[in-house]
Short mmCIF file of C-alpha atoms and ligand atoms in Angstrom, two decimals:
data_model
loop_
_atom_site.label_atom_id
_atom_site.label_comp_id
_atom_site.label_asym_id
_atom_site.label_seq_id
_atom_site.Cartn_x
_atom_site.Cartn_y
_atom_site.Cartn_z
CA UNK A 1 49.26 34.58 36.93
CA UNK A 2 49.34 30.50 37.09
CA UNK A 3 50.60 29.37 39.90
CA UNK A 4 53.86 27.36 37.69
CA UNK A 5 56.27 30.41 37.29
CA UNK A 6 58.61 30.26 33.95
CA UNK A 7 62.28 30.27 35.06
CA UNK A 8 64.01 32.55 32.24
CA UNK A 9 66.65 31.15 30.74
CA UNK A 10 70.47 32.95 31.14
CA UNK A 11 70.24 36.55 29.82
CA UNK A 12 72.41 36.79 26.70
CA UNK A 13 72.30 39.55 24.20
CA UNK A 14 71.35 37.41 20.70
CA UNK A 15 69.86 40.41 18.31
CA UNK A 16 72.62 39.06 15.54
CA UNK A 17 73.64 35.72 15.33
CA UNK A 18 76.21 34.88 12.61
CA UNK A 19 76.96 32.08 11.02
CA UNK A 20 80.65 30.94 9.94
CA UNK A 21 81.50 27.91 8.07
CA UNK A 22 84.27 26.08 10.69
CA UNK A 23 85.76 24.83 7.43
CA UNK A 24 86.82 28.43 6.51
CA UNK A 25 89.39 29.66 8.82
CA UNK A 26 89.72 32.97 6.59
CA UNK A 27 86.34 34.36 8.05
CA UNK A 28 87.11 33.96 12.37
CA UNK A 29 89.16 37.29 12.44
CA UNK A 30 86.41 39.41 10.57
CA UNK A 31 83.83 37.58 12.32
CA UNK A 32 85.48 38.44 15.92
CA UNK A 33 85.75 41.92 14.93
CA UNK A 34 82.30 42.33 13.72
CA UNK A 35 78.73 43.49 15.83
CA UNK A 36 77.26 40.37 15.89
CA UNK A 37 76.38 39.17 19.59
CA UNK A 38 76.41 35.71 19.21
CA UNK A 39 78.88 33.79 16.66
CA UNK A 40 77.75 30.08 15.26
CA UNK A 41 80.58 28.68 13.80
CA UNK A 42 79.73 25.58 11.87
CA UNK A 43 80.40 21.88 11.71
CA UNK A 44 76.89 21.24 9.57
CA UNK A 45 75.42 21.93 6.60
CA UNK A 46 78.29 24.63 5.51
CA UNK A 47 81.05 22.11 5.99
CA UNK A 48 81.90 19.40 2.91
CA UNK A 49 81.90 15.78 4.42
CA UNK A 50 85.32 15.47 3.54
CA UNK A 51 86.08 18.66 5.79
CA UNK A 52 84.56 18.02 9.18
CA UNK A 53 87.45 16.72 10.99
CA UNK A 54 89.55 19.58 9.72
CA UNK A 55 86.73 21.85 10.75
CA UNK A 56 86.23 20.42 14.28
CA UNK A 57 90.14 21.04 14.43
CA UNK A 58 90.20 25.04 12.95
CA UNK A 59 87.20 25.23 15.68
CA UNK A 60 89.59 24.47 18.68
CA UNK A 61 92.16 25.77 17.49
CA UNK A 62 89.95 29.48 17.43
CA UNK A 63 88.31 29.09 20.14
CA UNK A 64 91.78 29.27 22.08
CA UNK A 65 93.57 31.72 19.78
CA UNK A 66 91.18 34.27 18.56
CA UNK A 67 90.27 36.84 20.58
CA UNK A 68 86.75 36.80 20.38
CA UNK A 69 85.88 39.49 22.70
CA UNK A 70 82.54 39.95 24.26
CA UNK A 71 80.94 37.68 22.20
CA UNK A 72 78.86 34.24 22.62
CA UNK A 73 80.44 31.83 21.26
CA UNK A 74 78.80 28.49 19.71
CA UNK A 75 78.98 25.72 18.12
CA UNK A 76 76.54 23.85 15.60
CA UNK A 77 77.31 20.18 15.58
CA UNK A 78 76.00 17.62 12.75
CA UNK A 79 72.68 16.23 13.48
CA UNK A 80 72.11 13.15 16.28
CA UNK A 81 71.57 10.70 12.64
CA UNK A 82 75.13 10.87 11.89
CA UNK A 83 77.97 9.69 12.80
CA UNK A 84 79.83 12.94 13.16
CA UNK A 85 77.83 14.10 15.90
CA UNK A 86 79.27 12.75 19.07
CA UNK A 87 83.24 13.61 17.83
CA UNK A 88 81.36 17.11 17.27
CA UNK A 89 80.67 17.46 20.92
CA UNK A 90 83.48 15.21 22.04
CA UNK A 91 86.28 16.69 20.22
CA UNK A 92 85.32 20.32 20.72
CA UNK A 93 84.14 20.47 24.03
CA UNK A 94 87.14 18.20 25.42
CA UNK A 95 89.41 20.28 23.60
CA UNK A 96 88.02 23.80 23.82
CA UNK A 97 84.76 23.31 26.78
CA UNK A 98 86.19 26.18 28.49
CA UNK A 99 85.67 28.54 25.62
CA UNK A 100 82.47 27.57 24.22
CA UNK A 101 79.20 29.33 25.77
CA UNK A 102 76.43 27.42 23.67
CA UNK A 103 76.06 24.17 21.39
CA UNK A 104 73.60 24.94 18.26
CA UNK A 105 71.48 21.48 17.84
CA UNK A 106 70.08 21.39 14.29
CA UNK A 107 67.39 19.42 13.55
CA UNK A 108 66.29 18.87 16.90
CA UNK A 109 63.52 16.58 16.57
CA UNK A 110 62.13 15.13 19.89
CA UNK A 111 62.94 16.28 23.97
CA UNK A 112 65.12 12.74 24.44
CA UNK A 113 67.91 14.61 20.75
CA UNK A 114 67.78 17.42 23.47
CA UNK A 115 68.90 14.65 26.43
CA UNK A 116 71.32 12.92 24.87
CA UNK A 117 73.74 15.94 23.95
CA UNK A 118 72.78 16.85 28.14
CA UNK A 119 74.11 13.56 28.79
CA UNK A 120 77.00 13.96 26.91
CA UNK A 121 78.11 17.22 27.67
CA UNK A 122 77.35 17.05 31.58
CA UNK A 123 80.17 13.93 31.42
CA UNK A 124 82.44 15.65 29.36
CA UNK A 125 82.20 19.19 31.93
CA UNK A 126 82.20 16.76 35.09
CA UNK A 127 85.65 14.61 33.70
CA UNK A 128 86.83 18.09 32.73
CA UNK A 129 86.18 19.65 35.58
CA UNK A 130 84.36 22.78 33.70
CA UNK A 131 82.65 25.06 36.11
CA UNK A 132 81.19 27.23 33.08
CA UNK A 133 77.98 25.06 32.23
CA UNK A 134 78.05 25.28 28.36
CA UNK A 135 74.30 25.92 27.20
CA UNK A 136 72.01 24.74 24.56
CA UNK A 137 70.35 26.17 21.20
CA UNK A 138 67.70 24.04 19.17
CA UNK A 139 66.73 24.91 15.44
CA UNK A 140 63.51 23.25 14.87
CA UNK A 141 63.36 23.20 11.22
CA UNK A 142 61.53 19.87 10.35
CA UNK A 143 57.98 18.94 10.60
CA UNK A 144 59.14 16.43 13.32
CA UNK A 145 60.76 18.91 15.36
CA UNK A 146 57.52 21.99 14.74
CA UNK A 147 54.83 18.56 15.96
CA UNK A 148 57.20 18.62 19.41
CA UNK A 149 58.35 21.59 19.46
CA UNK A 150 56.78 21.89 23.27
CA UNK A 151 58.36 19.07 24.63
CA UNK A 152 61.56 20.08 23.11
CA UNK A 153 61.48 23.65 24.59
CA UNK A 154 61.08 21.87 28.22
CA UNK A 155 63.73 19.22 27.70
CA UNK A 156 66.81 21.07 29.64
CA UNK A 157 67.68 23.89 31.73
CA UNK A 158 70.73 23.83 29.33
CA UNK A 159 68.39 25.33 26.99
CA UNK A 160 68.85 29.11 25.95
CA UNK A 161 67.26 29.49 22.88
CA UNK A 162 64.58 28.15 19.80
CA UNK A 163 65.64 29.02 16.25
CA UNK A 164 63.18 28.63 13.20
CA UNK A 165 65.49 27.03 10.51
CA UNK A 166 63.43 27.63 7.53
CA UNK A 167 65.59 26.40 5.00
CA UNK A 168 65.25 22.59 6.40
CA UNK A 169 62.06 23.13 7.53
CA UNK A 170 60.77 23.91 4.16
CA UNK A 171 62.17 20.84 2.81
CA UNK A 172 61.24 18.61 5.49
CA UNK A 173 57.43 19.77 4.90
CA UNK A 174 57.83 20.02 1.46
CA UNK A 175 57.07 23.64 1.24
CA UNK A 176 56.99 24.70 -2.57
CA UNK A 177 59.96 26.78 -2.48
CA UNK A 178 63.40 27.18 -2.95
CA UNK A 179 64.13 30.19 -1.15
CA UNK A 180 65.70 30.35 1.83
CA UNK A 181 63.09 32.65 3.67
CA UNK A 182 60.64 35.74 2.89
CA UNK A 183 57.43 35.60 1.55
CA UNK A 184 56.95 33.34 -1.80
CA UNK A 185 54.97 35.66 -4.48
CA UNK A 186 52.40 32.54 -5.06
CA UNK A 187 51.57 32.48 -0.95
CA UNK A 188 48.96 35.60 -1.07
CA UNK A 189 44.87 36.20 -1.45
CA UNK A 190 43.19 37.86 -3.85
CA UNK A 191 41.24 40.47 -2.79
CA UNK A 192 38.73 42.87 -3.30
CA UNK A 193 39.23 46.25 -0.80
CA UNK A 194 36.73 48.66 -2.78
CA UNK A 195 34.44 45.10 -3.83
CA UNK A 196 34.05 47.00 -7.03
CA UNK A 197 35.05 43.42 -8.68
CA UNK A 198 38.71 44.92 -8.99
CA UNK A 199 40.47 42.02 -7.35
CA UNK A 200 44.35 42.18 -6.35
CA UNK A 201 46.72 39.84 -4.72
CA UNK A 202 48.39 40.10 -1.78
CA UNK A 203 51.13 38.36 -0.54
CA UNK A 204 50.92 36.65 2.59
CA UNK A 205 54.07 35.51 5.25
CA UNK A 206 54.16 31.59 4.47
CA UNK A 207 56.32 31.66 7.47
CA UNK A 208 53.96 33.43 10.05
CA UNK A 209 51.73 30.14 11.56
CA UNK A 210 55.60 28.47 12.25
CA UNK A 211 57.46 31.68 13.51
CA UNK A 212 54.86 32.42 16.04
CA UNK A 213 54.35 28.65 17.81
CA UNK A 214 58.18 29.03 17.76
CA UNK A 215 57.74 32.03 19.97
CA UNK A 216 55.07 30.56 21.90
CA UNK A 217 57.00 27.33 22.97
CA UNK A 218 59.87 29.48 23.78
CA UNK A 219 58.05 31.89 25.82
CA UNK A 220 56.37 29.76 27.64
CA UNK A 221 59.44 28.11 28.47
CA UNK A 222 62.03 31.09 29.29
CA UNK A 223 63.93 30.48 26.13
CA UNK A 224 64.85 33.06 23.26
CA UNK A 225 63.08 32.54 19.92
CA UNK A 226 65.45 32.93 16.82
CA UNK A 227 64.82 33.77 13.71
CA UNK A 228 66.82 31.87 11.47
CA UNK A 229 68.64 32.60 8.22
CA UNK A 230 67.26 35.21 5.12
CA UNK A 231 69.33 33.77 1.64
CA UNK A 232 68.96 36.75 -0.33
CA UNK A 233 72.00 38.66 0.99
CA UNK A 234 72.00 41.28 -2.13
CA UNK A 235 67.95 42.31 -0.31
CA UNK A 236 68.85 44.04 2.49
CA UNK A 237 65.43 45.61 2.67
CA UNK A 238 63.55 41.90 2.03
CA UNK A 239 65.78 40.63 5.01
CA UNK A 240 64.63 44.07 7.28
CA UNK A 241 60.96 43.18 6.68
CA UNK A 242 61.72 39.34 7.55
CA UNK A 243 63.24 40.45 10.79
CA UNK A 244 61.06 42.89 11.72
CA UNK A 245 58.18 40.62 11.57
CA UNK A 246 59.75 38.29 13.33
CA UNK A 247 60.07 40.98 15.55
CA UNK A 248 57.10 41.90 16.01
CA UNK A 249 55.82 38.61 17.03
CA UNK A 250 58.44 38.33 19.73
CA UNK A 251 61.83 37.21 17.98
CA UNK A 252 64.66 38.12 19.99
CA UNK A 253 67.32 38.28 16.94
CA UNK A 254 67.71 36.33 13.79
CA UNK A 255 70.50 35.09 11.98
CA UNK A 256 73.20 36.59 9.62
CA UNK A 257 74.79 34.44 6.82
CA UNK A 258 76.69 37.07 5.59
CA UNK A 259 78.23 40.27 7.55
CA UNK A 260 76.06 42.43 5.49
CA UNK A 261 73.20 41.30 7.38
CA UNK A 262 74.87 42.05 10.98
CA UNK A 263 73.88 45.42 11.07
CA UNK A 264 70.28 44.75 9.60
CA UNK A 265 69.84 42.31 12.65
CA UNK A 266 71.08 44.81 14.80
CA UNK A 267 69.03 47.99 14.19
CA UNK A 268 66.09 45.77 13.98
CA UNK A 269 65.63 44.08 17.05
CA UNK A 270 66.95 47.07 19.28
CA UNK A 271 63.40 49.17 20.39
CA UNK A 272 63.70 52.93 18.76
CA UNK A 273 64.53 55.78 20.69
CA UNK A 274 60.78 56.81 20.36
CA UNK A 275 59.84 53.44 21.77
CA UNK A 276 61.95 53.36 24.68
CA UNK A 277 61.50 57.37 25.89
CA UNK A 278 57.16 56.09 25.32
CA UNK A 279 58.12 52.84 27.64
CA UNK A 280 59.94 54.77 30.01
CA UNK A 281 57.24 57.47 30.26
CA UNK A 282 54.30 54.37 31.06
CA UNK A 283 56.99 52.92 33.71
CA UNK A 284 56.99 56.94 35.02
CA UNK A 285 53.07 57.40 34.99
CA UNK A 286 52.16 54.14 36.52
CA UNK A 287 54.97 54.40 39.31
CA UNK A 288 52.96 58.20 40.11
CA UNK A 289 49.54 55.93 39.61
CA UNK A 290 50.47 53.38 42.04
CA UNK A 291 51.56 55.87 44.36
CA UNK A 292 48.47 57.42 44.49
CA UNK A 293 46.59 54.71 44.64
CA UNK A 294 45.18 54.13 41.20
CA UNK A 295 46.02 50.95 39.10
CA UNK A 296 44.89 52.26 36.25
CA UNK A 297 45.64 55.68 34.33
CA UNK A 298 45.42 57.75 30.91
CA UNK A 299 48.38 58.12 28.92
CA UNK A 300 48.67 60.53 25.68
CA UNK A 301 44.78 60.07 25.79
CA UNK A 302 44.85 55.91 26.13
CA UNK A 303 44.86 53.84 28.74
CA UNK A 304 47.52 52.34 30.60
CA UNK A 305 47.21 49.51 34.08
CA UNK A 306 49.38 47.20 35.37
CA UNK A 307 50.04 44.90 31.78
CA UNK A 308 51.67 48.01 30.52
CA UNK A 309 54.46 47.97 32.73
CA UNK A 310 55.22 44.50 31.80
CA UNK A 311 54.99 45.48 28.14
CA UNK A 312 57.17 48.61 28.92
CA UNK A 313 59.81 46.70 31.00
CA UNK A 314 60.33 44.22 28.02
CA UNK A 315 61.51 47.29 26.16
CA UNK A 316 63.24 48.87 28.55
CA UNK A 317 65.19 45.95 29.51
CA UNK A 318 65.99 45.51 26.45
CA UNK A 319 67.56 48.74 26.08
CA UNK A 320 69.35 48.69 28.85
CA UNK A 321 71.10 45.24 27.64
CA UNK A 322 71.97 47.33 24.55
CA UNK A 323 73.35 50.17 26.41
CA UNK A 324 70.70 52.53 24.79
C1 GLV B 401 69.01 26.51 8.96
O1 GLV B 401 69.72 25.65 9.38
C2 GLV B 401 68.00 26.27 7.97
O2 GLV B 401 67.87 25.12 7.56
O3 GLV B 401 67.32 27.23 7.58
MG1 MG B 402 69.20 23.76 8.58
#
């Protein structure tokens, strides 16, 4: 191990994270009631110009009078170039600090977009007299934010979480796509498995390079990685194959712009039965290796040493988050 030790960030169950337009009131009781674990509700890029003070107000207004149950609540608030921003943070947190566990930062560009709403909010808890700090999510999803993305995931111990925000991010790098997420059919090799001159094409995860330095700087840092939002809410099985490889590189959750996609989220980033009884049983045998002495053992007919418990207790802790 290096001798710098990575503080973890506040444990938080965030396999679904669902976003709801604060414009559109209709949605908060559904949304309450649902599975997600973590609810966004929006004052960005769902929300009209013409509708963000009525949004910041419906946003309040819930926070106090729904009952939300067990489940995270945040906020996204408009980017630091605008000028709805501050009454975002101001307005809400003022209003409704008391109720709100996270602020969602899209766009987060540099460490010092990551300071200022730190600045802000740690005036607005002090005046208030919060005792709950409220804590921080970024979505990097511009080249800016990807080319800082380390600096950014050490800017605060407000921060929780990294989210990949594909949608923007595509844009902002000029991606050749309009989809929001999943593989693009022209992003693949052609190959030649049998090299009989037979060639086929494969398609290839435009997505992967981006996803994984996500998980990286959030790693490294304590923080969550996120997988943002799948479009396509009619492909249930595209969006299970987004997630899991998101999954598979680390992702803690990933996003759900439509309830349909809240149980998707949550079957796919909770470890199968199969994996967690196989985790368990490498905690078991190394616990009966290291009392006998041995830091090293076979397993099933592979080998298993002291790494393996750290790989087993990610999915065991995991479980036992979940309640499995
Ligand atoms: C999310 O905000 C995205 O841009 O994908
Ligand atoms: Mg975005």
């Amino acid at each position: 191990m290096s001798f710098q030790t990575v503080s973890q960030a506040k444990a938080r169950l965030n396999r679904c994270e669902l976003a709801v337009p604060g414009s559109s009131p209709k949605f908060f009781e559904k949304a309450a009631k649902s599975e997600a674990d973590i609810i966004f509700l929006d004052l960005e890029d769902a929300v009209a110009p013409d509708q963000k003070a009525q949004a910041r107000a419906n946003i309040v207004q819930a926070l106090h009078d729904v009952d939300w149950g067990s489940k995270s609540m945040a906020v996204r608030i408009n980017g630091l170039d605008t000028h709805y921003m501050y009454r975002d943070v101001v307005d809400v947190v003022e209003q409704a600090g008391d109720k709100l566990d996270l602020i969602m930062i899209p766009k987060a560009g540099t460490a010092a977009d990551i300071y200022a709403v730190d600045m802000l909010l740690t005036q607005i808890e002090t005046a208030k007299g919060f005792t709950k700090r409220i804590g921080l999510e970024a979505i990097i999803e511009t080249a800016l934010g990807m080319q800082n993305i380390e600096q950014i995931a050490a800017a605060s111990p407000r921060l929780e979480s990294l989210h990949f925000g594909v949608a923007d991010y595509a844009a902002s790098t000029r991606a050749r796509t309009v989809n929001i997420g999943g593989p693009n059919p022209d992003y693949g090799v052609l190959s030649d498995p049998d090299g009989d001159g037979n060639r086929q094409f494969y398609w290839g995860d435009m997505w992967h390079y981006a996803i994984n330095r996500m998980v990286i700087a959030a790693r490294a840092n304590g923080l969550r990685p996120i997988d943002g939002p799948f479009g396509d809410f009619s492909d249930p099985e595209g969006y299970k194959a987004q997630a899991r490889r998101a999954a598979i590189l680390g992702c803690e959750g990933k996003w759900a712009i439509h309830p349909s996609q809240i149980a998707l989220a949550n079957e796919v980033f909770a470890p199968s039965a199969d994996e967690v009884a196989k985790a368990r049983a490498i905690l078991k045998a190394m616990e009966d290796a290291q009392a006998a002495g041995q830091g090293a053992v076979a397993l099933d007919g592979k080998l298993i040493d002291n790494a393996s418990i750290k790989q087993a207790r990610v999915i065991v802790d995991q479980a036992e988050a979940i309640g499995m």
